[in-house]
């Protein structure tokens, strides 16, 4: 974030949320592999408070960050105040350069939203700003449980003597246009290398695949390491583990680690061995750091051609989880790693009594901050223990790392569990479950992550809808559509952003659209008991694509959202399958390629009218006849079968349209059927 070129729109800052980070210690956010470039979710704020977004709080056990620029409206001394729940820190730069950030105010515990004086460090010193200048800021926040919020308030030079604080308003807040956010770790991608497979994003803007040829036969699966534990070993040194007869071939239990930290289950008087391979995503200098209780040793092979180890970092004593500098040997030298190469890695740990933990951190050439970050499984490959004789005794409990199994134990050296019989894994609880309720509640969550919200309108796939908020569904094939169930935007305290006036279009090919109509939907309740509403306007039409456009919401704000859209669809019969289109004037009825049952009209002109004007939108499937002429400005939509027969003239005026997937015939025919050959050959056929 350097210079004026990174200043984004006024009144638009992103609140980046990092979920599933336990506790209220803000260091847990800083060391997360996802921070700061890979948030779980992002909300848009207009000013510097989250209360206006979620008045009842967002969630538990998450961290967050807000960053952008403050534009000073006056020249002089300002004071800032920070309130938050839980731990919060407000950083402000001396200019628009992020390199000059410094702590301006902080909440060391938690405070109420308007509790401005609970801690002296909530209020900044007098801070001189110049009118018209931009100042880069960051707010970092960690929530444990209960309520949660962040607010930055200020007193300007003109209000510095007043007792009240004012939230920094949207007119002085600007987004950070240069903030780099990466695709979520694990999302499929293409690394462009034909010699790899199962390419996945790593959460740091790299696409990484598994190489087809591996340099060592013991390289196992990517994404985790197995921790082996050796119980009932006294002493607090790794040497006590190495000298024990059970090491390394007779561990007592194991755990699957998605990041290099443990244990997942606390114990005492045990030792730990974690072994596997590290694959570097980019070439450059790396540093490693370990913390733990009591003794931790980290070893790494010096290159990619050997399984031998060098000890690179150690913690011989006690260092709390985030104490990176208790001992100088906790941090390794800078080590050159080459992109794509594999390096053997091993952690040894010995716990005696009291607290117990071990962590491995690193600093990388691709990091976007100066923090230590936990080494996560994205870059780790498990060690295939078939390469060794280590085998936990038969029947020993373990954790196979698979959520849909239970009763995990070792069998023939393999940790495996019994598969669950249902998605909730009720049989793992050792009871006989009751039968499912006859009537499903169909309730919908109030969490915004369970819904879709658009705050930036974009060009619609249907040009007639222009720039709008829209959702397009691709069903993957053409189906006959019937009833639907809809849950409007049900995020707590934000249901006014749900779809109100709605236009629905459908298409067979994604480019030619037919209107289903405009509708008014009901507002969601914003409660966990919300069950949505039924929608029956599809009425058997055929489509592959459904386009839902929000023409308005319930508040007039710039966002529109929807929680869920559930559609009943029937697979189309094969083309040529006999059917009955319900029209007595057609024969040889059969399904066409557009999932429509249609037949061939007889071409007798019944002369139902003298002259006929058809302006219907849409024109219903039928044969229309006239003694003299037919004039039309209407619409023949997909799946319709329409015939115009006039004695003298058929005129298709401006605005008349036949959609892709429709059948339409226009012809002139005398009122009385004769044996003479018709003057014009029929032009019946599908338009495509």
XYZ file of C-alpha atoms in Angstrom:
688
model
C 0.000 0.000 0.000
C 2.256 2.737 -1.222
C 1.283 6.128 -2.560
C -1.783 7.764 -4.027
C -2.255 5.135 -6.751
C -3.614 2.643 -4.188
C -6.444 4.843 -2.931
C -9.790 3.251 -3.753
C -13.411 4.476 -3.756
C -14.736 6.776 -1.060
C -16.928 5.134 1.564
C -15.962 1.584 0.581
C -13.591 -0.408 2.773
C -13.383 -4.182 3.067
C -13.812 -5.917 6.400
C -11.786 -9.103 5.882
C -12.849 -12.005 8.104
C -10.739 -15.056 8.936
C -12.927 -17.755 10.459
C -12.178 -20.819 12.620
C -9.343 -19.218 14.600
C -9.929 -20.041 18.266
C -9.542 -17.786 21.282
C -9.201 -14.052 21.799
C -5.394 -13.761 21.484
C -4.747 -11.571 18.436
C -1.471 -13.408 17.789
C -3.544 -16.375 16.632
C -4.679 -14.184 13.728
C -1.169 -12.969 12.911
C 0.289 -16.508 12.661
C -2.608 -17.924 10.610
C -1.445 -19.193 7.194
C -4.416 -17.340 5.672
C -3.522 -13.914 7.076
C -3.637 -11.352 5.515
C -4.008 -12.428 1.859
C -6.674 -15.135 2.098
C -9.735 -14.145 4.167
C -12.638 -16.547 4.488
C -15.088 -13.760 3.787
C -15.197 -10.012 3.161
C -17.921 -7.504 4.014
C -18.126 -3.950 2.696
C -18.231 -1.108 5.234
C -19.094 2.511 4.532
C -17.461 3.951 7.650
C -15.200 2.712 10.427
C -17.622 0.634 12.452
C -18.800 -2.942 12.027
C -21.893 -2.374 14.165
C -23.841 -0.953 11.249
C -23.136 -4.211 9.363
C -23.967 -6.746 12.098
C -25.503 -5.107 15.145
C -25.750 -8.414 17.015
C -22.208 -9.520 16.181
C -20.799 -11.584 13.343
C -19.585 -14.873 14.809
C -17.276 -16.508 17.360
C -13.640 -17.579 17.041
C -12.565 -15.445 14.105
C -10.086 -12.677 13.339
C -10.517 -9.699 11.067
C -8.792 -6.758 9.417
C -9.945 -3.465 7.900
C -7.542 -1.397 5.810
C -7.762 1.705 3.693
C -7.115 5.441 3.814
C -8.400 8.330 5.912
C -8.607 11.690 4.139
C -8.233 14.596 6.568
C -10.986 17.206 6.155
C -9.136 19.813 8.256
C -5.566 20.726 9.112
C -4.622 20.408 12.767
C -4.510 17.994 15.677
C -6.834 14.960 15.709
C -7.530 12.384 18.391
C -8.674 8.839 17.655
C -10.506 6.368 19.891
C -10.885 2.618 19.412
C -13.575 0.394 20.917
C -13.728 -3.321 20.225
C -14.598 -6.808 21.384
C -12.268 -8.589 21.852
C -8.643 -7.536 21.259
C -8.287 -4.709 18.715
C -5.444 -2.552 17.375
C -5.703 0.575 15.202
C -2.615 1.456 13.154
C -2.169 4.783 11.352
C 0.577 5.834 8.948
C 2.193 9.267 8.866
C 1.220 9.406 5.183
C -0.229 7.168 2.460
C 2.662 4.690 2.725
C 1.980 1.455 4.641
C 5.648 1.239 5.624
C 5.094 4.108 8.068
C 2.330 2.430 10.085
C 2.443 2.718 13.873
C 0.006 1.765 16.634
C -2.367 4.669 17.194
C -4.845 3.112 19.657
C -5.652 -0.328 21.027
C -8.110 -2.290 23.157
C -6.068 -4.809 25.186
C -9.116 -6.786 26.336
C -12.623 -5.844 25.254
C -14.851 -2.807 25.540
C -18.439 -1.832 24.855
C -19.200 -0.056 21.600
C -19.337 3.367 23.311
C -17.058 2.543 26.238
C -14.386 5.072 25.253
C -12.365 5.213 28.507
C -12.092 1.600 29.731
C -8.365 1.511 28.847
C -6.062 4.538 28.559
C -4.525 3.185 25.325
C -7.934 3.310 23.583
C -7.374 7.037 22.961
C -4.495 8.229 20.798
C -2.167 11.101 21.413
C -2.790 14.312 19.484
C -2.093 13.438 15.856
C -1.371 16.231 13.333
C -3.001 15.734 9.900
C -3.122 17.985 6.842
C -6.401 18.751 5.071
C -6.719 16.884 1.769
C -3.942 14.391 2.560
C -4.520 10.629 2.690
C -3.276 8.478 5.587
C -3.102 4.701 5.320
C -4.592 2.729 8.230
C -5.161 -0.848 9.367
C -7.430 -2.242 12.079
C -6.717 -5.753 13.329
C -9.148 -7.568 15.576
C -9.608 -10.967 17.269
C -12.884 -12.324 18.604
C -13.206 -15.261 20.986
C -16.850 -15.673 21.950
C -19.871 -13.570 22.846
C -20.499 -10.182 21.264
C -18.053 -8.683 18.757
C -17.551 -5.286 17.159
C -14.937 -2.697 16.099
C -15.344 1.101 15.927
C -12.837 3.886 15.257
C -14.032 7.359 16.322
C -12.319 10.716 16.193
C -12.270 14.330 17.253
C -11.259 16.740 14.510
C -9.440 20.023 15.135
C -12.789 21.822 15.115
C -14.304 19.390 17.667
C -11.233 18.508 19.738
C -12.555 20.361 22.787
C -15.969 18.639 22.718
C -16.672 15.667 25.013
C -18.339 13.486 22.361
C -16.697 11.174 19.837
C -17.890 10.704 16.232
C -17.386 7.612 14.078
C -14.955 8.328 11.232
C -17.524 8.907 8.418
C -17.759 7.565 4.885
C -16.752 10.957 3.437
C -13.290 10.551 4.995
C -12.785 6.803 4.422
C -11.365 5.307 1.201
C -10.728 1.702 0.202
C -7.336 0.085 -0.384
C -7.201 -0.581 -4.126
C -3.849 -2.382 -4.021
C -4.780 -4.979 -1.382
C -3.818 -8.406 -2.761
C -6.304 -11.188 -1.995
C -5.675 -14.751 -3.140
C -7.924 -17.627 -4.119
C -8.790 -19.974 -1.238
C -6.370 -22.786 -0.542
C -7.532 -26.046 -2.096
C -9.506 -24.496 -4.950
C -8.792 -26.323 -8.253
C -6.626 -24.488 -10.804
C -4.235 -25.171 -13.681
C -0.520 -24.646 -13.057
C 0.226 -25.015 -16.776
C 2.541 -27.969 -16.167
C 1.517 -31.211 -17.933
C 3.787 -33.170 -15.566
C 1.545 -32.392 -12.550
C -1.985 -33.325 -11.515
C -4.558 -32.289 -8.900
C -3.485 -28.636 -9.246
C -4.690 -26.518 -6.316
C -4.311 -22.940 -5.092
C -2.188 -22.634 -1.963
C -3.885 -19.548 -0.478
C -0.829 -17.430 -1.344
C -1.712 -16.804 -5.003
C 0.233 -19.841 -6.261
C -1.267 -22.692 -8.276
C 0.551 -25.912 -7.320
C 0.143 -29.407 -8.728
C 1.417 -32.805 -7.630
C 4.376 -33.951 -9.744
C 3.917 -37.254 -11.534
C 7.505 -38.313 -10.777
C 8.497 -38.107 -7.102
C 12.191 -37.998 -6.048
C 11.745 -40.323 -3.022
C 9.697 -43.531 -2.728
C 8.536 -42.536 0.783
C 6.688 -39.348 -0.251
C 3.027 -39.831 0.631
C -0.096 -37.708 0.292
C -0.078 -33.915 0.177
C -1.854 -31.765 2.756
C -0.911 -33.177 6.164
C 1.697 -34.869 8.335
C 1.250 -37.715 10.817
C 2.355 -37.089 14.409
C 3.387 -40.208 16.352
C 3.279 -40.089 20.160
C 5.268 -42.192 22.623
C 3.623 -42.243 26.052
C 4.886 -42.673 29.626
C 8.411 -41.379 29.056
C 9.822 -39.276 31.896
C 12.129 -36.297 31.455
C 11.879 -33.023 29.548
C 14.570 -33.488 26.874
C 14.297 -34.920 23.371
C 17.198 -37.191 24.355
C 14.797 -38.975 26.737
C 12.659 -39.817 23.718
C 15.561 -40.908 21.497
C 16.926 -43.286 24.176
C 13.586 -44.931 24.893
C 13.285 -48.504 23.511
C 9.892 -47.715 21.943
C 11.396 -45.037 19.677
C 10.951 -44.942 16.738
C 9.207 -48.213 15.852
C 6.564 -48.572 18.582
C 4.519 -45.383 18.979
C 1.405 -45.537 21.148
C -0.925 -43.283 19.164
C -1.055 -40.798 16.310
C -2.745 -37.625 15.033
C -3.136 -36.062 11.599
C -1.828 -32.469 11.524
C -3.091 -30.035 8.867
C -0.634 -27.437 10.216
C 2.589 -28.081 12.115
C 1.240 -27.528 15.607
C 0.041 -29.913 18.275
C -0.941 -31.914 20.112
C -4.624 -32.076 19.250
C -5.274 -33.979 22.511
C -3.371 -32.873 25.641
C -1.304 -35.372 27.635
C 1.776 -35.538 29.884
C 5.040 -37.470 29.938
C 5.131 -38.130 26.218
C 7.385 -37.613 23.225
C 6.484 -36.664 19.643
C 7.847 -37.396 16.194
C 6.467 -35.670 13.092
C 8.094 -36.543 9.790
C 7.433 -35.764 6.141
C 8.485 -33.601 3.199
C 8.345 -29.883 2.516
C 7.948 -28.727 -1.087
C 8.945 -25.117 -1.713
C 6.416 -23.082 -3.776
C 8.923 -20.431 -4.904
C 12.707 -20.114 -4.948
C 14.141 -17.865 -2.264
C 15.364 -17.502 1.308
C 13.265 -19.073 4.081
C 13.528 -18.892 7.874
C 11.993 -21.256 10.417
C 11.057 -20.803 14.083
C 9.878 -23.257 16.764
C 8.077 -22.775 20.078
C 7.026 -25.409 22.568
C 7.074 -27.029 25.981
C 9.458 -28.486 26.925
C 12.019 -29.399 24.270
C 11.550 -29.031 20.491
C 14.013 -29.792 17.687
C 13.362 -29.034 14.004
C 15.437 -30.784 11.344
C 15.528 -30.248 7.571
C 17.481 -31.960 4.806
C 20.113 -29.665 3.219
C 18.931 -30.370 -0.334
C 16.377 -32.292 -2.333
C 18.564 -35.314 -3.040
C 18.933 -36.783 0.445
C 16.811 -37.920 3.371
C 19.483 -36.945 5.911
C 18.740 -34.100 8.319
C 20.418 -30.974 9.633
C 19.171 -29.484 12.902
C 18.057 -25.942 11.979
C 16.143 -24.722 15.073
C 15.458 -25.807 18.640
C 13.699 -24.777 21.830
C 15.382 -26.392 24.835
C 13.168 -25.252 27.689
C 9.827 -23.492 27.570
C 8.554 -20.954 25.060
C 4.886 -20.004 24.977
C 2.958 -20.457 21.737
C 3.808 -17.006 20.318
C 7.169 -16.432 22.081
C 9.471 -16.505 19.059
C 12.543 -14.982 20.754
C 12.843 -16.734 24.126
C 16.034 -18.467 22.908
C 18.259 -17.439 19.992
C 18.327 -21.009 18.620
C 14.545 -20.961 18.101
C 15.092 -19.229 14.747
C 17.010 -20.808 11.907
C 19.452 -19.123 9.583
C 18.086 -18.006 6.211
C 17.913 -21.133 4.040
C 17.753 -21.185 0.245
C 14.965 -23.455 -1.041
C 14.262 -24.109 -4.709
C 10.755 -24.051 -6.146
C 9.327 -27.531 -6.720
C 12.041 -29.355 -4.776
C 11.270 -31.672 -1.852
C 13.074 -31.359 1.491
C 12.808 -33.921 4.295
C 11.497 -32.321 7.479
C 11.242 -33.760 10.997
C 10.103 -32.406 14.367
C 11.051 -34.052 17.662
C 9.368 -32.947 20.874
C 9.457 -34.001 24.526
C 6.899 -32.944 27.121
C 7.222 -33.574 30.836
C 4.349 -32.091 32.853
C 2.156 -29.014 32.910
C 1.319 -27.272 29.660
C 2.208 -29.009 26.422
C 2.487 -27.728 22.865
C 4.767 -27.466 19.820
C 4.621 -25.196 16.770
C 6.650 -24.685 13.578
C 6.562 -21.247 11.909
C 8.242 -19.830 8.843
C 8.919 -16.598 7.000
C 8.861 -16.917 3.229
C 9.891 -14.871 0.187
C 6.207 -14.613 -0.814
C 4.916 -13.336 2.568
C 2.834 -10.156 2.587
C 3.760 -9.129 6.135
C 6.644 -9.567 8.568
C 4.865 -12.019 10.907
C 5.789 -15.608 11.588
C 3.145 -17.894 10.065
C 2.352 -21.494 10.907
C 3.709 -23.973 8.369
C 0.535 -25.510 6.945
C -0.207 -28.673 5.043
C -0.492 -26.999 1.645
C 3.286 -27.397 1.264
C 3.683 -30.654 3.219
C 3.647 -34.292 2.118
C 3.147 -37.078 4.602
C 5.891 -39.639 5.152
C 4.839 -43.062 3.883
C 5.555 -45.219 6.916
C 5.462 -48.352 4.797
C 9.076 -47.359 4.171
C 9.888 -48.098 7.827
C 9.143 -50.817 10.317
C 7.298 -48.431 12.663
C 3.953 -49.993 13.463
C 1.578 -49.047 16.258
C 0.142 -52.097 18.042
C -2.984 -53.623 16.524
C -6.207 -52.070 17.880
C -4.555 -48.901 19.221
C -6.949 -45.903 18.988
C -5.920 -43.197 16.510
C -7.309 -40.384 14.389
C -7.391 -41.042 10.633
C -8.253 -37.397 9.887
C -11.491 -38.334 8.099
C -14.588 -36.707 9.581
C -16.927 -39.370 8.179
C -15.409 -42.310 10.053
C -15.499 -43.321 13.722
C -13.838 -45.821 16.040
C -10.449 -45.175 14.371
C -7.777 -47.720 15.292
C -4.662 -49.350 13.860
C -5.081 -52.474 11.756
C -2.035 -53.891 9.968
C -0.100 -50.673 10.616
C -2.832 -48.514 9.066
C -5.001 -46.038 10.993
C -8.558 -46.441 9.729
C -12.106 -46.046 10.997
C -15.567 -47.393 10.294
C -17.426 -45.312 7.680
C -20.495 -43.466 8.921
C -23.863 -44.650 7.683
C -25.204 -41.121 7.179
C -23.780 -37.599 6.689
C -24.282 -36.708 10.378
C -22.377 -39.841 11.429
C -25.023 -40.661 14.045
C -23.835 -44.258 14.354
C -20.530 -42.993 15.779
C -22.430 -42.024 18.951
C -23.270 -45.645 19.811
C -27.038 -45.236 19.886
C -29.965 -46.122 17.665
C -31.135 -42.927 15.936
C -34.813 -42.096 15.657
C -36.401 -41.997 12.238
C -36.193 -38.680 10.443
C -39.023 -36.217 11.012
C -41.844 -36.607 8.535
C -42.003 -32.866 7.878
C -38.703 -31.154 7.234
C -38.366 -27.687 8.741
C -36.540 -26.263 5.690
C -35.111 -23.598 7.972
C -32.332 -21.355 6.747
C -29.260 -19.984 8.544
C -28.907 -16.294 9.470
C -25.155 -16.405 8.802
C -24.316 -14.195 5.777
C -21.822 -16.836 4.612
C -24.815 -19.080 3.902
C -26.195 -16.560 1.418
C -25.268 -14.677 -1.751
C -24.947 -10.869 -1.698
C -24.047 -8.540 -4.561
C -23.007 -4.967 -3.788
C -21.372 -4.268 -7.142
C -23.782 -4.501 -10.114
C -22.323 -5.932 -13.306
C -23.283 -6.447 -16.949
C -26.046 -9.033 -17.178
C -25.827 -12.074 -19.513
C -29.137 -10.790 -20.896
C -28.343 -7.434 -22.595
C -31.885 -6.255 -21.912
C -31.125 -6.236 -18.160
C -28.047 -3.999 -18.530
C -25.920 -3.355 -15.418
C -27.704 -5.047 -12.542
C -27.551 -7.459 -9.608
C -28.217 -10.917 -11.030
C -27.728 -14.654 -10.577
C -27.463 -17.080 -13.477
C -28.014 -20.796 -12.956
C -26.636 -23.321 -15.450
C -28.491 -26.606 -14.959
C -26.001 -28.435 -17.180
C -28.675 -29.698 -19.585
C -32.172 -28.791 -20.716
C -34.884 -29.680 -18.205
C -38.638 -29.208 -17.867
C -39.056 -26.864 -14.875
C -41.895 -26.862 -12.379
C -42.178 -25.686 -8.777
C -39.438 -23.824 -6.919
C -38.665 -23.064 -3.274
C -36.997 -19.735 -2.523
C -35.305 -18.402 0.592
C -34.728 -14.648 0.373
C -31.666 -12.980 1.938
C -31.863 -14.088 5.594
C -28.667 -12.616 7.109
C -29.408 -11.316 10.600
C -30.343 -7.595 10.651
C -29.821 -7.340 6.877
C -32.954 -8.864 5.321
C -33.850 -5.499 3.757
C -31.164 -6.279 1.165
C -33.160 -9.224 -0.164
C -34.627 -9.402 -3.677
C -37.985 -7.537 -3.811
C -38.968 -6.728 -7.407
C -37.546 -9.565 -9.482
C -37.288 -10.292 -13.209
C -36.794 -13.916 -14.308
C -35.575 -14.954 -17.752
C -34.761 -18.386 -19.112
C -32.687 -19.697 -21.980
C -31.734 -22.848 -23.806
C -28.300 -21.670 -24.928
C -27.292 -18.901 -22.499
C -27.396 -16.141 -25.108
C -31.001 -15.940 -26.313
C -33.295 -15.173 -23.359
C -37.075 -15.403 -22.924
C -38.858 -13.513 -20.128
C -40.770 -15.545 -17.575
C -42.088 -12.335 -16.023
C -41.676 -9.817 -13.215
C -42.511 -10.832 -9.652
C -42.618 -9.417 -6.120
C -40.949 -11.613 -3.511
C -41.493 -11.514 0.230
C -38.845 -10.350 2.682
C -37.062 -12.925 4.841
C -37.532 -12.851 8.617
C -33.861 -12.830 9.608
C -34.434 -15.647 12.109
C -33.272 -19.240 12.287
C -36.866 -20.422 11.826
C -37.239 -18.857 8.360
C -38.590 -21.454 5.888
C -38.770 -19.454 2.630
C -41.708 -19.431 0.215
C -43.064 -21.451 -2.734
C -42.783 -20.213 -6.326
C -44.776 -21.895 -9.109
C -44.446 -19.614 -12.148
C -42.189 -21.905 -14.207
C -45.173 -24.057 -15.119
C -43.316 -26.697 -17.141
C -41.167 -24.481 -19.388
C -37.961 -25.953 -20.812
C -34.611 -24.332 -20.068
C -30.987 -24.933 -19.264
C -30.245 -21.444 -17.922
C -32.222 -19.408 -15.395
C -31.440 -15.689 -14.885
C -32.770 -13.937 -11.773
C -32.362 -10.155 -11.709
C -33.034 -7.930 -8.685
C -34.932 -4.847 -9.853
C -35.119 -3.562 -6.257
C -34.607 -4.565 -2.636
C -36.550 -3.619 0.510
C -34.310 -0.732 1.606
C -33.195 1.097 -1.534
C -29.538 0.351 -0.685
C -26.950 -0.655 -3.261
C -26.845 -4.374 -2.418
C -29.135 -7.297 -3.216
C -28.966 -10.813 -1.843
C -30.559 -14.247 -1.937
C -30.106 -17.197 0.414
C -31.217 -20.217 -1.615
C -33.054 -21.152 -4.807
C -34.343 -24.726 -5.023
C -35.880 -25.805 -8.329
C -37.754 -28.975 -9.301
C -36.621 -30.128 -12.737
C -37.559 -33.147 -14.836
C -35.094 -34.801 -17.185
C -36.066 -34.413 -20.861
C -37.106 -37.549 -22.784
C -34.993 -38.491 -25.817
C -35.717 -36.546 -29.006
C -38.516 -38.226 -30.981
C -40.228 -39.760 -27.957
C -44.010 -39.780 -28.640
C -46.105 -37.503 -26.418
C -49.335 -35.504 -26.364
C -49.061 -31.716 -26.535
C -52.753 -31.356 -25.601
C -53.640 -29.576 -28.832
C -56.295 -31.368 -30.962
C -55.128 -29.492 -34.081
C -51.690 -31.112 -34.103
C -50.574 -34.600 -35.019
C -47.370 -36.677 -34.746
C -46.625 -35.105 -31.326
C -43.119 -35.849 -30.056
C -40.349 -34.307 -27.925
C -37.883 -32.099 -29.797
C -34.293 -31.175 -28.947
C -35.553 -28.386 -26.694
C -37.422 -30.667 -24.292
C -40.777 -29.548 -25.720
C -43.657 -31.804 -26.680
C -44.874 -30.418 -29.996
C -46.784 -31.626 -33.061
C -47.465 -30.583 -36.643
C -50.457 -28.326 -37.252
C -52.843 -29.017 -40.109
C -52.639 -26.024 -42.434
C -56.329 -25.369 -42.985
C -57.201 -21.667 -42.648
C -60.348 -21.551 -40.527
C -60.627 -17.767 -41.104
C -61.535 -17.146 -37.445
C -61.211 -13.360 -37.938
C -61.329 -10.962 -40.851
C -58.150 -9.191 -39.748
C -56.104 -10.167 -36.686
C -53.674 -8.044 -34.590
C -51.505 -10.055 -32.184
C -49.433 -8.069 -29.654
C -49.189 -10.696 -26.937
C -45.991 -11.068 -24.920
C -45.643 -13.983 -25.036
C -47.867 -15.388 -27.804
C -49.536 -18.565 -26.578
C -48.945 -21.762 -28.550
C -51.790 -22.019 -31.081
C -52.797 -21.709 -34.748
C -54.008 -18.194 -35.568
C -56.127 -17.715 -38.742
C -57.613 -14.713 -40.571
C -59.647 -14.171 -43.738
C -57.429 -11.308 -44.967
C -54.372 -10.423 -42.872
C -52.501 -11.030 -39.605
C -50.275 -8.349 -38.076
C -48.058 -9.088 -35.044
C -45.561 -7.282 -32.810
C -45.511 -10.042 -30.203
C -43.013 -12.549 -28.859
C -42.829 -16.284 -29.510
C -40.906 -17.661 -26.566
C -38.795 -20.792 -26.242
C -40.822 -23.988 -26.300
C -43.821 -22.414 -28.048
C -45.389 -23.675 -31.289
C -47.179 -20.837 -33.154
C -48.725 -20.775 -36.656
C -50.051 -17.695 -38.510
C -52.347 -18.477 -41.506
C -53.861 -15.482 -43.370
C -55.834 -15.406 -46.603
C -53.845 -12.502 -48.066
C -50.991 -11.134 -45.919
C -48.916 -11.812 -42.768
C -47.044 -8.760 -41.444
C -44.384 -9.154 -38.721
C -43.907 -5.588 -37.483
C -40.986 -4.057 -35.643
C -40.514 -5.668 -32.225
C -41.789 -9.068 -33.300
C -39.395 -11.752 -32.053
C -39.067 -15.508 -32.142
C -36.852 -16.940 -29.422
C -34.354 -19.738 -29.824
C -36.088 -23.084 -29.292
C -39.484 -21.931 -30.605
C -41.411 -23.310 -33.591
C -43.052 -20.670 -35.805
C -44.776 -20.749 -39.211
C -46.205 -17.783 -41.159
C -48.035 -18.514 -44.419
C -50.905 -17.364 -46.656
C -53.696 -19.821 -47.297
C -57.235 -19.411 -48.749
C -60.094 -19.929 -46.359
C -61.408 -22.900 -48.282
C -59.192 -25.934 -48.646
C -58.762 -26.763 -52.341
C -57.048 -29.501 -54.227
C -54.856 -26.962 -55.899
C -51.209 -26.859 -54.929
C -50.543 -24.154 -52.407
C -48.908 -21.075 -53.848
C -46.246 -20.964 -51.150
C -44.329 -23.796 -49.650
C -44.728 -23.896 -45.836
C -41.779 -22.560 -43.922
C -42.349 -24.466 -40.703
C -39.324 -25.232 -38.640
C -37.342 -24.603 -35.440
C -35.594 -21.244 -35.240
C -32.069 -21.473 -33.927
